[in-house]
Amino acid sequence: MTYLPYGTTANDPWSVEITPASAGWTYSGLRIADLTDAPLSFDTGEEEMLVLPLAGSCTLTITPSPPSPAPGTPDSETFRLTGRASVFDGPSDFVYVPIHAQVTLQGAGRIALPSARATRALPPRYVAATEVPVEIRGAGQASRQVNNFCAPDVFDCHKLMAVEVLTPSGNWSSYPPHKHDTPNPGEAVLEEIYYFEVADQGIGYQRVYSSERGRIDTLAEVSSGDVVLVPYGYHGPSMAAPGYDLYYLNVLAGPAEQRSMAFCDDPRHAWIRSSWEGRLIDPRLPFGRTS
């Protein structure tokens, strides 16, 4: 199943839990924690993770656990994440957590933990919200905002990649449809997770369809907390219904040693990119702070 409505992947203490095993693949994962001031502790095991506030703030303490941590890693480190009021209020600060670490979270809010199965130990790192690059893509009704907080050329991980995409109401993103499922020149092989939030308890839509890699056919109406898995196939458009701004967190990882989000457009629709030349960017962008 590629469409996972909110609640169907809950596994205490997580309101959303996607692991490589539950997704039926090898690398990509995502957990969502709804913190209510009580501490939440867990071990990262073989997964590197990010701690990313979606709404609210938190403190986290990271303690290495066997096997040996990255060279120079202290016995424990504590970080304070300022977070944000909502995903529509600009980028958040975040922290990288390595494999084989014990983590304790405490605070109030909704916290995302995108993850990837990895083998290289890197030290914990904090990134301020003001350091997150914000990109505007497309034009006209294909205008959207990308918060490139963990893109390959922005932040170093072993396997994990993650970005946030914000689409104003009535617009399309993940467009033209594209794929990254075959080791072709200029195309990375990736497992991808879409986690959605929609403003004002609204709805959006997500399309995933077949490529030469295999047959898949999903057109899902999505609302806050829903997940769509993309094991292969073309994905897009992501459609924000009129009246409702759309957010999604993309989590990606794959087998290559060199991290890349390279994709291949559906050749039937690739011409769309050239149609943006000379068109205005949607004036509702960007969302939130950008400096």
PDB file of C-alpha atoms in Angstrom:
ATOM      1  CA  MET A   1       0.000   0.000   0.000  1.00  0.00           C
ATOM      2  CA  THR A   2       1.424   3.389  -0.978  1.00  0.00           C
ATOM      3  CA  TYR A   3      -1.203   5.627   0.684  1.00  0.00           C
ATOM      4  CA  LEU A   4      -1.155   5.475   4.500  1.00  0.00           C
ATOM      5  CA  PRO A   5      -3.876   7.586   6.178  1.00  0.00           C
ATOM      6  CA  TYR A   6      -3.106   9.228   9.502  1.00  0.00           C
ATOM      7  CA  GLY A   7      -3.443   6.754  12.365  1.00  0.00           C
ATOM      8  CA  THR A   8      -2.716   3.626  10.333  1.00  0.00           C
ATOM      9  CA  THR A   9       1.016   3.760  11.074  1.00  0.00           C
ATOM     10  CA  ALA A  10       0.779   4.856  14.723  1.00  0.00           C
ATOM     11  CA  ASN A  11       2.902   2.794  17.118  1.00  0.00           C
ATOM     12  CA  ASP A  12       3.266   4.153  20.644  1.00  0.00           C
ATOM     13  CA  PRO A  13       5.031   6.530  21.271  1.00  0.00           C
ATOM     14  CA  TRP A  14       4.924   7.544  17.592  1.00  0.00           C
ATOM     15  CA  SER A  15       1.837   9.019  15.896  1.00  0.00           C
ATOM     16  CA  VAL A  16       3.499   8.101  12.587  1.00  0.00           C
ATOM     17  CA  GLU A  17       6.128   5.377  12.287  1.00  0.00           C
ATOM     18  CA  ILE A  18       7.546   4.360   8.908  1.00  0.00           C
ATOM     19  CA  THR A  19      10.575   2.064   9.088  1.00  0.00           C
ATOM     20  CA  PRO A  20      12.422   0.390   6.219  1.00  0.00           C
ATOM     21  CA  ALA A  21      10.855  -2.914   7.341  1.00  0.00           C
ATOM     22  CA  SER A  22       7.277  -1.582   7.483  1.00  0.00           C
ATOM     23  CA  ALA A  23       7.681   0.161   4.114  1.00  0.00           C
ATOM     24  CA  GLY A  24       9.064  -2.999   2.523  1.00  0.00           C
ATOM     25  CA  TRP A  25      12.299  -1.414   1.394  1.00  0.00           C
ATOM     26  CA  THR A  26      15.860  -0.829   2.659  1.00  0.00           C
ATOM     27  CA  TYR A  27      16.733   2.725   3.677  1.00  0.00           C
ATOM     28  CA  SER A  28      14.138   5.486   4.228  1.00  0.00           C
ATOM     29  CA  GLY A  29      12.139   6.050   7.424  1.00  0.00           C
ATOM     30  CA  LEU A  30      10.081   8.648   9.283  1.00  0.00           C
ATOM     31  CA  ARG A  31       8.699   9.018  12.789  1.00  0.00           C
ATOM     32  CA  ILE A  32       6.443  11.748  14.164  1.00  0.00           C
ATOM     33  CA  ALA A  33       6.290  12.410  17.922  1.00  0.00           C
ATOM     34  CA  ASP A  34       3.558  14.478  19.576  1.00  0.00           C
ATOM     35  CA  LEU A  35       5.346  15.724  22.694  1.00  0.00           C
ATOM     36  CA  THR A  36       3.399  16.804  25.774  1.00  0.00           C
ATOM     37  CA  ASP A  37       6.261  17.713  28.158  1.00  0.00           C
ATOM     38  CA  ALA A  38       6.908  14.086  29.219  1.00  0.00           C
ATOM     39  CA  PRO A  39      10.370  12.871  28.144  1.00  0.00           C
ATOM     40  CA  LEU A  40      10.587  10.501  25.172  1.00  0.00           C
ATOM     41  CA  SER A  41      13.683   8.288  24.904  1.00  0.00           C
ATOM     42  CA  PHE A  42      14.774   5.962  22.102  1.00  0.00           C
ATOM     43  CA  ASP A  43      17.860   4.519  20.401  1.00  0.00           C
ATOM     44  CA  THR A  44      18.657   5.334  16.770  1.00  0.00           C
ATOM     45  CA  GLY A  45      20.163   1.886  16.129  1.00  0.00           C
ATOM     46  CA  GLU A  46      21.311   1.631  12.507  1.00  0.00           C
ATOM     47  CA  GLU A  47      19.474   4.796  11.411  1.00  0.00           C
ATOM     48  CA  GLU A  48      20.843   8.325  11.185  1.00  0.00           C
ATOM     49  CA  MET A  49      18.103  10.859  11.957  1.00  0.00           C
ATOM     50  CA  LEU A  50      17.169  14.507  12.041  1.00  0.00           C
ATOM     51  CA  VAL A  51      15.094  16.075  14.807  1.00  0.00           C
ATOM     52  CA  LEU A  52      12.884  18.652  13.065  1.00  0.00           C
ATOM     53  CA  PRO A  53      10.091  20.558  14.840  1.00  0.00           C
ATOM     54  CA  LEU A  54       6.950  20.832  12.727  1.00  0.00           C
ATOM     55  CA  ALA A  55       5.095  22.809  15.407  1.00  0.00           C
ATOM     56  CA  GLY A  56       6.406  23.704  18.843  1.00  0.00           C
ATOM     57  CA  SER A  57       9.884  23.301  20.303  1.00  0.00           C
ATOM     58  CA  CYS A  58      11.961  20.776  22.216  1.00  0.00           C
ATOM     59  CA  THR A  59      15.213  19.965  23.958  1.00  0.00           C
ATOM     60  CA  LEU A  60      17.156  16.842  23.052  1.00  0.00           C
ATOM     61  CA  THR A  61      20.041  15.064  24.700  1.00  0.00           C
ATOM     62  CA  ILE A  62      22.193  12.714  22.622  1.00  0.00           C
ATOM     63  CA  THR A  63      24.355  10.033  24.248  1.00  0.00           C
ATOM     64  CA  PRO A  64      26.478   7.661  22.125  1.00  0.00           C
ATOM     65  CA  SER A  65      25.782   3.971  22.570  1.00  0.00           C
ATOM     66  CA  PRO A  66      27.818   0.955  21.407  1.00  0.00           C
ATOM     67  CA  PRO A  67      29.394   0.369  18.973  1.00  0.00           C
ATOM     68  CA  SER A  68      31.946   3.195  19.038  1.00  0.00           C
ATOM     69  CA  PRO A  69      30.722   6.702  18.145  1.00  0.00           C
ATOM     70  CA  ALA A  70      32.292   9.064  15.623  1.00  0.00           C
ATOM     71  CA  PRO A  71      35.798  10.221  16.627  1.00  0.00           C
ATOM     72  CA  GLY A  72      35.726  13.211  18.979  1.00  0.00           C
ATOM     73  CA  THR A  73      32.108  12.698  20.031  1.00  0.00           C
ATOM     74  CA  PRO A  74      31.563  13.797  23.666  1.00  0.00           C
ATOM     75  CA  ASP A  75      29.840  11.618  26.267  1.00  0.00           C
ATOM     76  CA  SER A  76      26.566  13.509  25.752  1.00  0.00           C
ATOM     77  CA  GLU A  77      25.295  16.721  24.159  1.00  0.00           C
ATOM     78  CA  THR A  78      22.139  18.735  24.742  1.00  0.00           C
ATOM     79  CA  PHE A  79      20.507  20.969  22.121  1.00  0.00           C
ATOM     80  CA  ARG A  80      17.609  23.393  22.365  1.00  0.00           C
ATOM     81  CA  LEU A  81      15.392  23.644  19.261  1.00  0.00           C
ATOM     82  CA  THR A  82      13.404  26.880  19.030  1.00  0.00           C
ATOM     83  CA  GLY A  83      11.102  25.350  16.409  1.00  0.00           C
ATOM     84  CA  ARG A  84       8.155  27.226  14.893  1.00  0.00           C
ATOM     85  CA  ALA A  85       4.421  27.752  15.284  1.00  0.00           C
ATOM     86  CA  SER A  86       3.593  25.653  12.203  1.00  0.00           C
ATOM     87  CA  VAL A  87       5.144  24.366   9.009  1.00  0.00           C
ATOM     88  CA  PHE A  88       3.768  27.455   7.229  1.00  0.00           C
ATOM     89  CA  ASP A  89       5.835  29.816   9.420  1.00  0.00           C
ATOM     90  CA  GLY A  90       9.192  29.404   7.713  1.00  0.00           C
ATOM     91  CA  PRO A  91      12.016  26.885   8.170  1.00  0.00           C
ATOM     92  CA  SER A  92      12.874  25.433  11.571  1.00  0.00           C
ATOM     93  CA  ASP A  93      16.192  24.804  13.216  1.00  0.00           C
ATOM     94  CA  PHE A  94      17.098  21.112  13.456  1.00  0.00           C
ATOM     95  CA  VAL A  95      19.648  18.650  14.807  1.00  0.00           C
ATOM     96  CA  TYR A  96      21.411  15.702  13.173  1.00  0.00           C
ATOM     97  CA  VAL A  97      21.562  12.529  15.300  1.00  0.00           C
ATOM     98  CA  PRO A  98      24.002   9.756  14.311  1.00  0.00           C
ATOM     99  CA  ILE A  99      23.566   6.009  14.242  1.00  0.00           C
ATOM    100  CA  HIS A 100      23.930   4.132  17.551  1.00  0.00           C
ATOM    101  CA  ALA A 101      22.866   6.997  19.807  1.00  0.00           C
ATOM    102  CA  GLN A 102      20.494   7.239  22.743  1.00  0.00           C
ATOM    103  CA  VAL A 103      18.159  10.234  22.412  1.00  0.00           C
ATOM    104  CA  THR A 104      15.843  11.900  24.924  1.00  0.00           C
ATOM    105  CA  LEU A 105      13.337  14.481  23.666  1.00  0.00           C
ATOM    106  CA  GLN A 106      11.379  16.797  25.928  1.00  0.00           C
ATOM    107  CA  GLY A 107       9.080  19.664  25.021  1.00  0.00           C
ATOM    108  CA  ALA A 108       5.658  20.372  23.590  1.00  0.00           C
ATOM    109  CA  GLY A 109       4.774  20.086  19.946  1.00  0.00           C
ATOM    110  CA  ARG A 110       4.879  17.889  16.881  1.00  0.00           C
ATOM    111  CA  ILE A 111       8.393  16.708  16.028  1.00  0.00           C
ATOM    112  CA  ALA A 112       9.466  14.903  12.844  1.00  0.00           C
ATOM    113  CA  LEU A 113      12.372  12.453  12.749  1.00  0.00           C
ATOM    114  CA  PRO A 114      13.254  11.665   9.120  1.00  0.00           C
ATOM    115  CA  SER A 115      15.771   8.818   8.990  1.00  0.00           C
ATOM    116  CA  ALA A 116      17.838   6.524   6.816  1.00  0.00           C
ATOM    117  CA  ARG A 117      19.625   3.259   7.481  1.00  0.00           C
ATOM    118  CA  ALA A 118      23.336   4.076   7.401  1.00  0.00           C
ATOM    119  CA  THR A 119      26.730   2.661   8.352  1.00  0.00           C
ATOM    120  CA  ARG A 120      28.919   5.776   8.683  1.00  0.00           C
ATOM    121  CA  ALA A 121      28.979   7.532  12.067  1.00  0.00           C
ATOM    122  CA  LEU A 122      28.938  11.339  11.919  1.00  0.00           C
ATOM    123  CA  PRO A 123      28.911  13.723  14.909  1.00  0.00           C
ATOM    124  CA  PRO A 124      25.700  15.426  16.125  1.00  0.00           C
ATOM    125  CA  ARG A 125      25.193  18.903  14.622  1.00  0.00           C
ATOM    126  CA  TYR A 126      22.799  21.810  15.119  1.00  0.00           C
ATOM    127  CA  VAL A 127      21.629  24.038  12.230  1.00  0.00           C
ATOM    128  CA  ALA A 128      19.833  27.331  12.863  1.00  0.00           C
ATOM    129  CA  ALA A 129      16.661  28.174  10.924  1.00  0.00           C
ATOM    130  CA  THR A 130      18.399  31.196   9.397  1.00  0.00           C
ATOM    131  CA  GLU A 131      20.949  28.859   7.771  1.00  0.00           C
ATOM    132  CA  VAL A 132      18.332  26.805   5.882  1.00  0.00           C
ATOM    133  CA  PRO A 133      18.356  27.690   2.154  1.00  0.00           C
ATOM    134  CA  VAL A 134      14.919  28.597   0.775  1.00  0.00           C
ATOM    135  CA  GLU A 135      14.303  28.089  -2.955  1.00  0.00           C
ATOM    136  CA  ILE A 136      11.341  29.115  -5.114  1.00  0.00           C
ATOM    137  CA  ARG A 137      10.697  26.734  -8.008  1.00  0.00           C
ATOM    138  CA  GLY A 138       8.391  26.880 -10.993  1.00  0.00           C
ATOM    139  CA  ALA A 139       6.168  29.826 -11.913  1.00  0.00           C
ATOM    140  CA  GLY A 140       2.501  30.724 -12.147  1.00  0.00           C
ATOM    141  CA  GLN A 141       0.299  27.950 -10.753  1.00  0.00           C
ATOM    142  CA  ALA A 142       3.342  25.673 -10.507  1.00  0.00           C
ATOM    143  CA  SER A 143       5.086  28.064  -8.067  1.00  0.00           C
ATOM    144  CA  ARG A 144       6.210  26.416  -4.830  1.00  0.00           C
ATOM    145  CA  GLN A 145       8.740  26.864  -2.043  1.00  0.00           C
ATOM    146  CA  VAL A 146      11.438  24.336  -1.132  1.00  0.00           C
ATOM    147  CA  ASN A 147      13.223  24.468   2.234  1.00  0.00           C
ATOM    148  CA  ASN A 148      16.443  22.647   1.364  1.00  0.00           C
ATOM    149  CA  PHE A 149      17.495  21.883   4.937  1.00  0.00           C
ATOM    150  CA  CYS A 150      19.022  18.459   4.199  1.00  0.00           C
ATOM    151  CA  ALA A 151      19.678  18.482   0.460  1.00  0.00           C
ATOM    152  CA  PRO A 152      22.907  16.751  -0.648  1.00  0.00           C
ATOM    153  CA  ASP A 153      24.798  19.970  -1.420  1.00  0.00           C
ATOM    154  CA  VAL A 154      23.640  21.682   1.788  1.00  0.00           C
ATOM    155  CA  PHE A 155      24.048  19.264   4.701  1.00  0.00           C
ATOM    156  CA  ASP A 156      26.278  16.194   5.097  1.00  0.00           C
ATOM    157  CA  CYS A 157      24.788  12.800   5.981  1.00  0.00           C
ATOM    158  CA  HIS A 158      25.724   9.278   4.980  1.00  0.00           C
ATOM    159  CA  LYS A 159      22.435   8.301   3.277  1.00  0.00           C
ATOM    160  CA  LEU A 160      19.676  10.639   4.427  1.00  0.00           C
ATOM    161  CA  MET A 161      18.182  13.449   2.329  1.00  0.00           C
ATOM    162  CA  ALA A 162      15.138  15.542   3.235  1.00  0.00           C
ATOM    163  CA  VAL A 163      13.441  18.738   2.053  1.00  0.00           C
ATOM    164  CA  GLU A 164      10.194  20.560   2.805  1.00  0.00           C
ATOM    165  CA  VAL A 165       7.872  21.731   0.014  1.00  0.00           C
ATOM    166  CA  LEU A 166       5.129  24.336   0.495  1.00  0.00           C
ATOM    167  CA  THR A 167       2.496  24.815  -2.196  1.00  0.00           C
ATOM    168  CA  PRO A 168       0.019  27.720  -2.118  1.00  0.00           C
ATOM    169  CA  SER A 169      -3.652  26.808  -2.436  1.00  0.00           C
ATOM    170  CA  GLY A 170      -4.677  25.999  -5.989  1.00  0.00           C
ATOM    171  CA  ASN A 171      -1.094  25.342  -7.133  1.00  0.00           C
ATOM    172  CA  TRP A 172       0.690  22.164  -8.234  1.00  0.00           C
ATOM    173  CA  SER A 173       4.129  20.977  -7.119  1.00  0.00           C
ATOM    174  CA  SER A 174       6.218  17.847  -7.774  1.00  0.00           C
ATOM    175  CA  TYR A 175       5.473  18.922 -11.314  1.00  0.00           C
ATOM    176  CA  PRO A 176       6.181  17.896 -14.001  1.00  0.00           C
ATOM    177  CA  PRO A 177       5.919  14.305 -12.735  1.00  0.00           C
ATOM    178  CA  HIS A 178       9.306  12.701 -12.275  1.00  0.00           C
ATOM    179  CA  LYS A 179      10.957   9.538 -10.990  1.00  0.00           C
ATOM    180  CA  HIS A 180      14.184   8.315  -9.422  1.00  0.00           C
ATOM    181  CA  ASP A 181      13.981   4.532  -9.555  1.00  0.00           C
ATOM    182  CA  THR A 182      16.388   3.336 -12.275  1.00  0.00           C
ATOM    183  CA  PRO A 183      20.202   3.630 -12.505  1.00  0.00           C
ATOM    184  CA  ASN A 184      20.124   5.710 -15.692  1.00  0.00           C
ATOM    185  CA  PRO A 185      22.570   8.552 -16.429  1.00  0.00           C
ATOM    186  CA  GLY A 186      21.443  11.587 -14.443  1.00  0.00           C
ATOM    187  CA  GLU A 187      18.973   9.622 -12.319  1.00  0.00           C
ATOM    188  CA  ALA A 188      19.408   8.428  -8.729  1.00  0.00           C
ATOM    189  CA  VAL A 189      17.695   5.329  -7.304  1.00  0.00           C
ATOM    190  CA  LEU A 190      15.782   6.427  -4.206  1.00  0.00           C
ATOM    191  CA  GLU A 191      13.038   5.385  -1.793  1.00  0.00           C
ATOM    192  CA  GLU A 192      10.839   8.399  -1.038  1.00  0.00           C
ATOM    193  CA  ILE A 193       8.348   9.308   1.669  1.00  0.00           C
ATOM    194  CA  TYR A 194       5.810  12.134   1.430  1.00  0.00           C
ATOM    195  CA  TYR A 195       4.422  13.296   4.794  1.00  0.00           C
ATOM    196  CA  PHE A 196       1.595  15.846   4.435  1.00  0.00           C
ATOM    197  CA  GLU A 197       0.141  18.702   6.431  1.00  0.00           C
ATOM    198  CA  VAL A 198      -2.667  20.867   5.056  1.00  0.00           C
ATOM    199  CA  ALA A 199      -3.677  24.293   6.349  1.00  0.00           C
ATOM    200  CA  ASP A 200      -7.113  24.797   7.924  1.00  0.00           C
ATOM    201  CA  GLN A 201      -7.852  21.053   8.096  1.00  0.00           C
ATOM    202  CA  GLY A 202      -8.055  20.995   4.316  1.00  0.00           C
ATOM    203  CA  ILE A 203      -7.216  18.484   1.609  1.00  0.00           C
ATOM    204  CA  GLY A 204      -4.738  17.954  -1.194  1.00  0.00           C
ATOM    205  CA  TYR A 205      -4.025  15.232  -3.739  1.00  0.00           C
ATOM    206  CA  GLN A 206      -0.982  13.129  -4.614  1.00  0.00           C
ATOM    207  CA  ARG A 207      -0.406  11.106  -7.778  1.00  0.00           C
ATOM    208  CA  VAL A 208       2.036   8.176  -8.185  1.00  0.00           C
ATOM    209  CA  TYR A 209       1.999   6.099 -11.384  1.00  0.00           C
ATOM    210  CA  SER A 210       3.891   3.420 -13.296  1.00  0.00           C
ATOM    211  CA  SER A 211       7.351   3.633 -14.843  1.00  0.00           C
ATOM    212  CA  GLU A 212       9.511   1.009 -16.534  1.00  0.00           C
ATOM    213  CA  ARG A 213      10.492  -0.118 -13.022  1.00  0.00           C
ATOM    214  CA  GLY A 214       7.006  -1.451 -12.284  1.00  0.00           C
ATOM    215  CA  ARG A 215       3.285  -0.891 -12.115  1.00  0.00           C
ATOM    216  CA  ILE A 216       1.861   1.456  -9.478  1.00  0.00           C
ATOM    217  CA  ASP A 217      -1.345   3.499  -9.532  1.00  0.00           C
ATOM    218  CA  THR A 218      -2.159   5.904  -6.683  1.00  0.00           C
ATOM    219  CA  LEU A 219      -4.293   9.027  -6.634  1.00  0.00           C
ATOM    220  CA  ALA A 220      -4.793   9.848  -2.975  1.00  0.00           C
ATOM    221  CA  GLU A 221      -6.757  12.577  -1.253  1.00  0.00           C
ATOM    222  CA  VAL A 222      -4.422  13.622   1.552  1.00  0.00           C
ATOM    223  CA  SER A 223      -4.882  15.570   4.771  1.00  0.00           C
ATOM    224  CA  SER A 224      -2.657  16.382   7.746  1.00  0.00           C
ATOM    225  CA  GLY A 225      -0.695  13.391   9.026  1.00  0.00           C
ATOM    226  CA  ASP A 226      -1.160  11.258   5.914  1.00  0.00           C
ATOM    227  CA  VAL A 227       1.804   9.554   4.230  1.00  0.00           C
ATOM    228  CA  VAL A 228       2.402   8.421   0.658  1.00  0.00           C
ATOM    229  CA  LEU A 229       5.246   5.993  -0.070  1.00  0.00           C
ATOM    230  CA  VAL A 230       7.052   6.059  -3.419  1.00  0.00           C
ATOM    231  CA  PRO A 231       9.059   2.837  -3.841  1.00  0.00           C
ATOM    232  CA  TYR A 232       9.283   3.494  -7.602  1.00  0.00           C
ATOM    233  CA  GLY A 233       7.298   5.134 -10.380  1.00  0.00           C
ATOM    234  CA  TYR A 234       6.575   8.669 -11.496  1.00  0.00           C
ATOM    235  CA  HIS A 235       5.267  10.885  -8.728  1.00  0.00           C
ATOM    236  CA  GLY A 236       3.432  14.153  -9.155  1.00  0.00           C
ATOM    237  CA  PRO A 237       1.654  16.325  -9.282  1.00  0.00           C
ATOM    238  CA  SER A 238       1.083  17.183  -5.635  1.00  0.00           C
ATOM    239  CA  MET A 239      -2.067  19.299  -5.779  1.00  0.00           C
ATOM    240  CA  ALA A 240      -3.115  21.936  -3.242  1.00  0.00           C
ATOM    241  CA  ALA A 241      -6.898  22.238  -3.347  1.00  0.00           C
ATOM    242  CA  PRO A 242      -8.194  25.809  -3.718  1.00  0.00           C
ATOM    243  CA  GLY A 243      -8.415  27.421  -0.271  1.00  0.00           C
ATOM    244  CA  TYR A 244      -5.864  25.110   1.376  1.00  0.00           C
ATOM    245  CA  ASP A 245      -2.090  25.571   1.417  1.00  0.00           C
ATOM    246  CA  LEU A 246      -0.220  22.266   1.221  1.00  0.00           C
ATOM    247  CA  TYR A 247       2.984  21.162   2.985  1.00  0.00           C
ATOM    248  CA  TYR A 248       4.945  17.962   2.590  1.00  0.00           C
ATOM    249  CA  LEU A 249       8.163  16.634   4.032  1.00  0.00           C
ATOM    250  CA  ASN A 250      10.125  14.500   1.565  1.00  0.00           C
ATOM    251  CA  VAL A 251      12.480  11.859   2.999  1.00  0.00           C
ATOM    252  CA  LEU A 252      14.780  10.106   0.523  1.00  0.00           C
ATOM    253  CA  ALA A 253      17.602   7.570   0.666  1.00  0.00           C
ATOM    254  CA  GLY A 254      19.078   4.966  -1.634  1.00  0.00           C
ATOM    255  CA  PRO A 255      21.946   2.555  -2.246  1.00  0.00           C
ATOM    256  CA  ALA A 256      24.479   4.919  -3.855  1.00  0.00           C
ATOM    257  CA  GLU A 257      27.447   6.060  -1.793  1.00  0.00           C
ATOM    258  CA  GLN A 258      27.183   9.544  -3.309  1.00  0.00           C
ATOM    259  CA  ARG A 259      23.974  11.253  -2.142  1.00  0.00           C
ATOM    260  CA  SER A 260      21.934  12.628  -5.033  1.00  0.00           C
ATOM    261  CA  MET A 261      18.322  13.642  -5.615  1.00  0.00           C
ATOM    262  CA  ALA A 262      18.707  13.436  -9.418  1.00  0.00           C
ATOM    263  CA  PHE A 263      15.445  12.652 -11.214  1.00  0.00           C
ATOM    264  CA  CYS A 264      14.023  11.956 -14.655  1.00  0.00           C
ATOM    265  CA  ASP A 265      10.933  13.845 -15.829  1.00  0.00           C
ATOM    266  CA  ASP A 266       8.103  11.949 -17.481  1.00  0.00           C
ATOM    267  CA  PRO A 267       9.027  12.692 -21.125  1.00  0.00           C
ATOM    268  CA  ARG A 268       5.365  13.346 -21.979  1.00  0.00           C
ATOM    269  CA  HIS A 269       5.307  16.314 -19.613  1.00  0.00           C
ATOM    270  CA  ALA A 270       8.923  17.558 -19.527  1.00  0.00           C
ATOM    271  CA  TRP A 271       8.023  20.478 -21.822  1.00  0.00           C
ATOM    272  CA  ILE A 272       6.174  22.083 -18.908  1.00  0.00           C
ATOM    273  CA  ARG A 273       9.449  23.420 -17.489  1.00  0.00           C
ATOM    274  CA  SER A 274      10.073  25.607 -20.555  1.00  0.00           C
ATOM    275  CA  SER A 275       6.571  27.089 -20.208  1.00  0.00           C
ATOM    276  CA  TRP A 276       7.631  28.830 -16.969  1.00  0.00           C
ATOM    277  CA  GLU A 277      10.013  31.206 -18.786  1.00  0.00           C
ATOM    278  CA  GLY A 278       8.864  34.782 -18.416  1.00  0.00           C
ATOM    279  CA  ARG A 279       5.975  33.913 -16.099  1.00  0.00           C
ATOM    280  CA  LEU A 280       5.630  35.532 -12.681  1.00  0.00           C
ATOM    281  CA  ILE A 281       6.215  33.713  -9.393  1.00  0.00           C
ATOM    282  CA  ASP A 282       3.105  33.364  -7.263  1.00  0.00           C
ATOM    283  CA  PRO A 283       3.165  36.499  -5.029  1.00  0.00           C
ATOM    284  CA  ARG A 284       2.007  34.450  -2.012  1.00  0.00           C
ATOM    285  CA  LEU A 285       5.507  32.996  -1.796  1.00  0.00           C
ATOM    286  CA  PRO A 286       7.591  32.685   0.249  1.00  0.00           C
ATOM    287  CA  PHE A 287       5.884  31.400   3.395  1.00  0.00           C
ATOM    288  CA  GLY A 288       7.331  32.614   6.692  1.00  0.00           C
ATOM    289  CA  ARG A 289      10.839  33.854   7.342  1.00  0.00           C
ATOM    290  CA  THR A 290      13.514  33.401   4.681  1.00  0.00           C
ATOM    291  CA  SER A 291      16.652  34.971   6.157  1.00  0.00           C
TER     292      SER A 291
END
